[in-house]
Amino acid sequence: MNYGLIQAVVSREWRTRVLKPSFLLATLLLPVVSIGFVVGAILLTESAEVNNTVLVEDAPGLISRLDRASGQYVPRCPGCFPERQNLNYHFTQEAPADSIWQAEGHTVLVEYDGSILQNQSGYLVYEKSPGASAKRNIERDLSRAMEHARVLESTELNWSAYQALKMNVNLVDRGIEKGQRVKGGGDEIRGGIGFMFSALLLLVLMIYGGVIMRSVVEEKANHVVEVLVAAVRPEELLLGKVVGLGAVAVTQLLAWTILSSLGFSVFQFLFDSGTIGQAATLGSGEVPADLLTLMAENDGLSHLLDIQWSVMIGGAIAFYIGGYLLYGSLFAAVGSSVQSEQEGQGMILPITAPLMFGYFAATMAVENPDLPILEWLGWFPLTSPVIMLVRIAGGVALWEVALSWALLMLTARLTLGLAGRLYRFGVLHDGSRSGWKLLVHWMQGHGK
Amino acid sequence: MTPTLSLSQLKKSYGSQRVLDGVTFDVPPGSIVGLLGPNGAGKSTLIRSIMGIVEPDGGEVLLSGQPWSREGARGIGYLPEERGLYKDMRVGQQAVYFAQLKGMKKPEAVASLKTWFERLEVQGWWDKKVSDISKGMAQKIQFICTVVHQPKLLILDEPLSGFDPINARRIIEEVRSLAADGTSVLLSTHDMPSVERLCDQVVMLNQGRVVLSGSSSELRETGWDGSQEVLFKGNDMAFTNALGALANLDSIGPTSISGVRKARIRLRDGVEPTDVLRALTQTMEVMEFIKVRPTMETLFIDAVSKVESETTAES
């Protein structure tokens, strides 16, 4: 291998693509658009929230009483109506006309009669809808207040005693490893993270595999290739092309990661400073918290800390490289055997079928990471890149990761050699024949 | 002197089809060798075998006396018939890339390319995109990319296709100049006039075999069939009588000069041109007496026809 020549090919492939205005635009625009979309959605949600002043018409007097000191009706169970953002409650036991309660500044009227305890139904009256979220909160608060009323009316228990009797069973996962109990659970969360890595890998392989194929077809079409293969061995040219385009992919992913991280940091700063996103936390009556604390306190998100991130990131990079070399060389071989991109599209399906199968298997792995078939697919080089990323996230022995990767790299090396051989025949082939028969013909060493 | 390129019994088959069948010839240093042959004669396969794009089944390729190697082949300046440039790259950037593939360092490549761009008057196109330049201009750039690394051996496949007559002459001059400086050239073309103008030697291929080879002048001399062109003042009857049994008269007719006639004759075996000239000058005024050698095109067609008729007879 002449690494100087490979480097020249890599450099050309990288420069001609990365320095294109369309590439720069796509690379800069995607994170900006994505972050803008998220922030926009939050701001839109905030601006859409309206202050609701709710008048509860408690005609049967089930949940309110007259406070003699203030002369106002107040809830019998103040804790049942917690302070909520954009939701203020007032109570009455009279039945005011709509024009009157509206003139008093109320936006919503809750109306029911004594049968509510049986049929559990009442009315929400308004001119402008309070919104689905506000309606849910009103229903929740009213239900609790009615529950309180029924407890007091139909049992001898007081409310505190009733609350103390309520049960909420929580099962904490415990796994067994080497005869020892260890922390368990969180399979879905960890599997989901692995699946995200797999999905991204699939996306990169499909996009950049297509770019490799197009590039080979283009070089055949503009007749540059004969000059190239006269100077560079087809295998070197192929490797340079695959690595060069891989470098373009890495550049784009890196740029997206950095820009997205910056965007997330800005979002986090704004969140923590209360500029955006604090409405929900304040409204629920909790102490305002920073974003990371909220994540750490979340049961599901805490499982993220269980993932061996060094193995996960290292494994992802290793399997991206192996998968990319393997599939990239296959895409190049297809490109060399066809005369147009459209022709190549028809031949891609059988190549990507194992990858797609692996992807669907990875979706199963999210639910059940210990399926035996996943172990086998993790050894099979055509599916291992997508499967192993899910398995690594779920927790797998390091030797399994290393062996699976070694098998993948060995296959990638053999495929690269085979693709180079096909490429040698294919790039100079300008006949009308193309397709799998031709590729098999070349594999047997018959070329022109 | 060691030939720059030496081919010995080169063989190549595709399936049952034999494309090269024991091709043997040399390209001496500083010479221009024309490679001729009809379509499908095996010229492209021969060139690709020399370049290492195609692996021959047998025979030997020596580059300056050394067995073929990838490094040796990389030093060859190769201009293929099917050639092109990346449309999305700038001219200068692309030329530097090709020079780097030939083993040149970037600064060295840029300096050499700048010289060549000035020499062929395309310096204003360095920063243009290939998609913005004409086909003829692109051909010039391709020629520059072929010679930029000062190769010892140039292989040019139809180098003049796409050029207008003025630029074609310019390229011919450059090829001559390179040969004069010691570069050996293997020129594959169907353009017979350029072969006659340029080539010191000619190799004719047909059905994968060398059917004719030698220096252009030798071949034309060897292929001479006794034809002479005569310009004379006199009448046709006297001319015919003077020829007698020395030569056959192929044609005779007037010229644009009043009273001057032109005849095409073919000497009979064993007759020297001086014998005929002496006989004619005894009875009339002979103004020109020119030996008419066959053109390369005639030799080419004759050689191909001969092989084809032999093949037909064998089968």
CSV table of N, CA, C and O in Angstrom, one decimal, chain A residues 244-316:
chain,number,residue,atom,x,y,z
A,244,GLY,N,-11.8,8.7,2.6
A,244,GLY,CA,-12.1,10.2,2.4
A,244,GLY,C,-13.5,10.5,2.7
A,244,GLY,O,-13.8,11.5,3.3
A,245,LEU,N,-14.4,9.7,2.1
A,245,LEU,CA,-15.8,10.0,2.3
A,245,LEU,C,-16.2,9.8,3.8
A,245,LEU,O,-17.1,10.5,4.3
A,246,GLY,N,-15.6,8.8,4.4
A,246,GLY,CA,-15.8,8.5,5.8
A,246,GLY,C,-15.4,9.8,6.6
A,246,GLY,O,-16.1,10.1,7.6
A,247,ALA,N,-14.3,10.4,6.2
A,247,ALA,CA,-13.8,11.6,6.9
A,247,ALA,C,-14.8,12.7,6.8
A,247,ALA,O,-15.0,13.5,7.7
A,248,VAL,N,-15.5,12.8,5.6
A,248,VAL,CA,-16.5,13.8,5.4
A,248,VAL,C,-17.6,13.6,6.4
A,248,VAL,O,-18.1,14.5,7.0
A,249,ALA,N,-18.0,12.3,6.5
A,249,ALA,CA,-19.1,11.9,7.5
A,249,ALA,C,-18.7,12.3,8.9
A,249,ALA,O,-19.5,12.9,9.7
A,250,VAL,N,-17.5,11.9,9.3
A,250,VAL,CA,-17.0,12.3,10.6
A,250,VAL,C,-17.0,13.8,10.9
A,250,VAL,O,-17.4,14.3,11.9
A,251,THR,N,-16.6,14.5,9.8
A,251,THR,CA,-16.5,16.0,9.9
A,251,THR,C,-18.0,16.5,10.2
A,251,THR,O,-18.2,17.3,11.1
A,252,GLN,N,-18.9,16.0,9.4
A,252,GLN,CA,-20.3,16.4,9.6
A,252,GLN,C,-20.8,16.1,11.0
A,252,GLN,O,-21.4,16.9,11.6
A,253,LEU,N,-20.6,14.8,11.4
A,253,LEU,CA,-21.1,14.4,12.7
A,253,LEU,C,-20.5,15.2,13.8
A,253,LEU,O,-21.2,15.6,14.8
A,254,LEU,N,-19.2,15.4,13.7
A,254,LEU,CA,-18.4,16.2,14.7
A,254,LEU,C,-19.0,17.6,14.8
A,254,LEU,O,-19.2,18.1,15.9
A,255,ALA,N,-19.2,18.2,13.6
A,255,ALA,CA,-19.7,19.6,13.6
A,255,ALA,C,-21.1,19.6,14.2
A,255,ALA,O,-21.5,20.5,15.0
A,256,TRP,N,-21.9,18.6,13.8
A,256,TRP,CA,-23.3,18.6,14.4
A,256,TRP,C,-23.2,18.4,15.9
A,256,TRP,O,-24.0,19.0,16.7
A,257,THR,N,-22.3,17.5,16.4
A,257,THR,CA,-22.2,17.3,17.8
A,257,THR,C,-21.8,18.5,18.6
A,257,THR,O,-22.4,18.9,19.6
A,258,ILE,N,-20.7,19.2,18.0
A,258,ILE,CA,-20.2,20.4,18.7
A,258,ILE,C,-21.3,21.5,18.7
A,258,ILE,O,-21.6,22.1,19.7
A,259,LEU,N,-21.9,21.7,17.5
A,259,LEU,CA,-23.0,22.8,17.4
A,259,LEU,C,-24.2,22.4,18.3
A,259,LEU,O,-24.7,23.3,19.0
A,260,SER,N,-24.6,21.1,18.3
A,260,SER,CA,-25.7,20.7,19.2
A,260,SER,C,-25.4,20.9,20.7
A,260,SER,O,-26.2,21.3,21.4
A,261,SER,N,-24.1,20.5,21.0
A,261,SER,CA,-23.7,20.7,22.4
A,261,SER,C,-23.7,22.2,22.8
A,261,SER,O,-24.2,22.5,23.9
A,262,LEU,N,-23.2,23.0,21.9
A,262,LEU,CA,-23.3,24.4,22.2
A,262,LEU,C,-24.7,24.9,22.4
A,262,LEU,O,-25.1,25.6,23.3
A,263,GLY,N,-25.6,24.4,21.5
A,263,GLY,CA,-27.0,24.8,21.5
A,263,GLY,C,-27.6,24.3,22.8
A,263,GLY,O,-28.4,25.1,23.5
A,264,PHE,N,-27.3,23.1,23.2
A,264,PHE,CA,-27.8,22.5,24.4
A,264,PHE,C,-27.4,23.3,25.7
A,264,PHE,O,-28.1,23.5,26.6
A,265,SER,N,-26.1,23.7,25.6
A,265,SER,CA,-25.5,24.5,26.7
A,265,SER,C,-26.3,25.8,26.9
A,265,SER,O,-26.6,26.2,28.0
A,266,VAL,N,-26.5,26.4,25.7
A,266,VAL,CA,-27.3,27.7,25.8
A,266,VAL,C,-28.7,27.4,26.3
A,266,VAL,O,-29.2,28.2,27.2
A,267,PHE,N,-29.3,26.3,25.9
A,267,PHE,CA,-30.7,26.0,26.3
A,267,PHE,C,-30.7,25.8,27.8
A,267,PHE,O,-31.5,26.2,28.6
A,268,GLN,N,-29.6,25.0,28.3
A,268,GLN,CA,-29.5,24.7,29.7
A,268,GLN,C,-29.3,26.0,30.5
A,268,GLN,O,-30.0,26.1,31.6
A,269,PHE,N,-28.5,26.9,30.0
A,269,PHE,CA,-28.3,28.2,30.7
A,269,PHE,C,-29.6,28.9,30.8
A,269,PHE,O,-30.0,29.4,31.9
A,270,LEU,N,-30.3,29.0,29.7
A,270,LEU,CA,-31.6,29.7,29.7
A,270,LEU,C,-32.6,29.0,30.6
A,270,LEU,O,-33.4,29.7,31.3
A,271,PHE,N,-32.6,27.7,30.7
A,271,PHE,CA,-33.5,26.9,31.5
A,271,PHE,C,-33.2,27.2,33.0
A,271,PHE,O,-34.1,27.5,33.8
A,272,ASP,N,-31.9,27.1,33.3
A,272,ASP,CA,-31.5,27.3,34.7
A,272,ASP,C,-31.7,28.7,35.2
A,272,ASP,O,-32.0,28.9,36.4
A,273,SER,N,-31.5,29.6,34.3
A,273,SER,CA,-31.7,31.1,34.7
A,273,SER,C,-33.2,31.4,34.7
A,273,SER,O,-33.6,32.5,35.1
A,274,GLY,N,-34.1,30.5,34.3
A,274,GLY,CA,-35.5,30.7,34.4
A,274,GLY,C,-36.1,31.5,33.2
A,274,GLY,O,-37.3,31.8,33.2
A,275,THR,N,-35.2,31.7,32.3
A,275,THR,CA,-35.7,32.4,31.1
A,275,THR,C,-36.8,31.6,30.3
A,275,THR,O,-37.8,32.1,29.9
A,276,ILE,N,-36.5,30.3,30.2
A,276,ILE,CA,-37.5,29.4,29.6
A,276,ILE,C,-37.6,28.1,30.4
A,276,ILE,O,-36.7,27.8,31.2
A,277,GLY,N,-38.8,27.5,30.3
A,277,GLY,CA,-39.0,26.2,30.8
A,277,GLY,C,-39.2,26.0,32.3
A,277,GLY,O,-39.4,24.9,32.8
A,278,GLN,N,-39.3,27.1,33.1
A,278,GLN,CA,-39.5,27.0,34.5
A,278,GLN,C,-40.9,26.9,34.9
A,278,GLN,O,-41.2,26.6,36.1
A,279,ALA,N,-41.8,27.2,34.0
A,279,ALA,CA,-43.2,27.2,34.3
A,279,ALA,C,-43.7,25.9,35.0
A,279,ALA,O,-44.3,26.0,36.0
A,280,ALA,N,-43.3,24.8,34.4
A,280,ALA,CA,-43.8,23.5,34.9
A,280,ALA,C,-43.3,23.2,36.3
A,280,ALA,O,-44.1,22.8,37.1
A,281,THR,N,-42.0,23.5,36.5
A,281,THR,CA,-41.5,23.1,37.9
A,281,THR,C,-42.1,24.0,39.0
A,281,THR,O,-42.4,23.5,40.0
A,282,LEU,N,-42.2,25.3,38.7
A,282,LEU,CA,-42.8,26.2,39.7
A,282,LEU,C,-44.2,25.9,39.9
A,282,LEU,O,-44.7,25.9,41.0
A,283,GLY,N,-44.9,25.6,38.8
A,283,GLY,CA,-46.3,25.4,38.9
A,283,GLY,C,-46.7,24.2,39.8
A,283,GLY,O,-47.7,24.1,40.4
A,284,SER,N,-45.8,23.2,39.7
A,284,SER,CA,-46.1,21.9,40.4
A,284,SER,C,-45.8,22.1,41.9
A,284,SER,O,-45.8,21.1,42.7
A,285,GLY,N,-45.4,23.2,42.3
A,285,GLY,CA,-45.1,23.5,43.7
A,285,GLY,C,-43.8,23.0,44.2
A,285,GLY,O,-43.5,23.0,45.4
A,286,GLU,N,-42.9,22.6,43.3
A,286,GLU,CA,-41.6,22.1,43.7
A,286,GLU,C,-40.6,23.2,43.7
A,286,GLU,O,-40.8,24.2,43.1
A,287,VAL,N,-39.5,22.9,44.4
A,287,VAL,CA,-38.4,23.9,44.5
A,287,VAL,C,-37.8,23.9,43.1
A,287,VAL,O,-37.5,22.9,42.5
A,288,PRO,N,-37.5,25.1,42.5
A,288,PRO,CA,-36.9,25.2,41.2
A,288,PRO,C,-35.6,24.4,41.2
A,288,PRO,O,-34.8,24.6,42.1
A,289,ALA,N,-35.3,23.6,40.2
A,289,ALA,CA,-34.1,22.8,40.1
A,289,ALA,C,-33.4,23.1,38.8
A,289,ALA,O,-34.0,23.5,37.8
A,290,ASP,N,-32.1,22.8,38.8
A,290,ASP,CA,-31.4,22.9,37.5
A,290,ASP,C,-31.6,21.7,36.7
A,290,ASP,O,-32.0,20.6,37.2
A,291,LEU,N,-31.3,21.8,35.4
A,291,LEU,CA,-31.7,20.7,34.4
A,291,LEU,C,-31.0,19.4,34.8
A,291,LEU,O,-31.7,18.3,34.8
A,292,LEU,N,-29.7,19.4,35.1
A,292,LEU,CA,-29.0,18.2,35.4
A,292,LEU,C,-29.5,17.5,36.7
A,292,LEU,O,-29.6,16.3,36.7
A,293,THR,N,-29.9,18.3,37.7
A,293,THR,CA,-30.4,17.7,38.9
A,293,THR,C,-31.7,17.0,38.6
A,293,THR,O,-32.0,15.9,39.1
A,294,LEU,N,-32.5,17.7,37.8
A,294,LEU,CA,-33.8,17.1,37.4
A,294,LEU,C,-33.6,15.7,36.7
A,294,LEU,O,-34.3,14.8,37.0
A,295,MET,N,-32.6,15.7,35.9
A,295,MET,CA,-32.2,14.4,35.2
A,295,MET,C,-31.8,13.4,36.1
A,295,MET,O,-32.2,12.2,36.1
A,296,ALA,N,-30.9,13.8,37.1
A,296,ALA,CA,-30.4,12.8,38.0
A,296,ALA,C,-31.5,12.3,39.0
A,296,ALA,O,-31.4,11.1,39.4
A,297,GLU,N,-32.5,13.1,39.3
A,297,GLU,CA,-33.5,12.7,40.2
A,297,GLU,C,-34.6,11.8,39.5
A,297,GLU,O,-35.4,11.1,40.1
A,298,ASN,N,-34.5,11.9,38.1
A,298,ASN,CA,-35.5,11.1,37.4
A,298,ASN,C,-35.1,9.6,37.4
A,298,ASN,O,-33.9,9.3,37.0
A,299,ASP,N,-36.0,8.7,37.8
A,299,ASP,CA,-35.7,7.3,37.9
A,299,ASP,C,-35.1,6.7,36.6
A,299,ASP,O,-34.2,6.0,36.5
A,300,GLY,N,-35.8,7.1,35.5
A,300,GLY,CA,-35.4,6.5,34.2
A,300,GLY,C,-34.1,7.0,33.7
A,300,GLY,O,-33.2,6.3,33.4
A,301,LEU,N,-33.9,8.4,33.9
A,301,LEU,CA,-32.7,9.0,33.4
A,301,LEU,C,-31.5,8.6,34.2
A,301,LEU,O,-30.3,8.5,33.7
A,302,SER,N,-31.7,8.2,35.5
A,302,SER,CA,-30.6,7.8,36.3
A,302,SER,C,-29.9,6.5,35.8
A,302,SER,O,-28.7,6.3,36.1
A,303,HIS,N,-30.6,5.7,35.0
A,303,HIS,CA,-30.1,4.5,34.4
A,303,HIS,C,-29.0,4.9,33.4
A,303,HIS,O,-28.1,4.0,33.1
A,304,LEU,N,-29.0,6.1,32.9
A,304,LEU,CA,-28.0,6.5,31.9
A,304,LEU,C,-26.6,6.4,32.6
A,304,LEU,O,-25.6,6.2,31.9
A,305,LEU,N,-26.6,6.7,33.9
A,305,LEU,CA,-25.3,6.6,34.6
A,305,LEU,C,-24.8,5.2,34.8
A,305,LEU,O,-23.6,5.0,35.0
A,306,ASP,N,-25.7,4.2,34.6
A,306,ASP,CA,-25.2,2.8,34.6
A,306,ASP,C,-24.5,2.4,33.4
A,306,ASP,O,-23.8,1.4,33.4
A,307,ILE,N,-24.7,3.1,32.3
A,307,ILE,CA,-24.0,2.7,31.0
A,307,ILE,C,-22.5,3.0,31.1
A,307,ILE,O,-22.1,4.0,31.7
A,308,GLN,N,-21.7,2.0,30.7
A,308,GLN,CA,-20.3,2.2,30.6
A,308,GLN,C,-20.0,3.1,29.4
A,308,GLN,O,-19.8,2.6,28.3
A,309,TRP,N,-20.0,4.4,29.7
A,309,TRP,CA,-19.9,5.3,28.6
A,309,TRP,C,-18.6,5.2,27.8
A,309,TRP,O,-18.5,5.4,26.6
A,310,SER,N,-17.5,4.9,28.5
A,310,SER,CA,-16.2,4.7,27.8
A,310,SER,C,-16.3,3.6,26.8
A,310,SER,O,-15.8,3.7,25.6
A,311,VAL,N,-16.8,2.4,27.2
A,311,VAL,CA,-17.0,1.3,26.3
A,311,VAL,C,-18.0,1.6,25.2
A,311,VAL,O,-17.8,1.3,24.1
A,312,MET,N,-19.1,2.3,25.6
A,312,MET,CA,-20.1,2.7,24.7
A,312,MET,C,-19.6,3.6,23.5
A,312,MET,O,-19.7,3.3,22.3
A,313,ILE,N,-18.9,4.6,23.9
A,313,ILE,CA,-18.3,5.6,22.9
A,313,ILE,C,-17.2,4.9,22.1
A,313,ILE,O,-17.2,5.0,20.9
A,314,GLY,N,-16.3,4.2,22.8
A,314,GLY,CA,-15.2,3.5,22.1
A,314,GLY,C,-15.8,2.5,21.2
A,314,GLY,O,-15.4,2.4,20.0
A,315,GLY,N,-16.8,1.7,21.7
A,315,GLY,CA,-17.4,0.7,20.8
A,315,GLY,C,-18.1,1.3,19.6
A,315,GLY,O,-18.0,0.8,18.5
A,316,ALA,N,-18.8,2.4,19.9
A,316,ALA,CA,-19.5,3.0,18.8
A,316,ALA,C,-18.5,3.5,17.7
A,316,ALA,O,-18.7,3.2,16.5
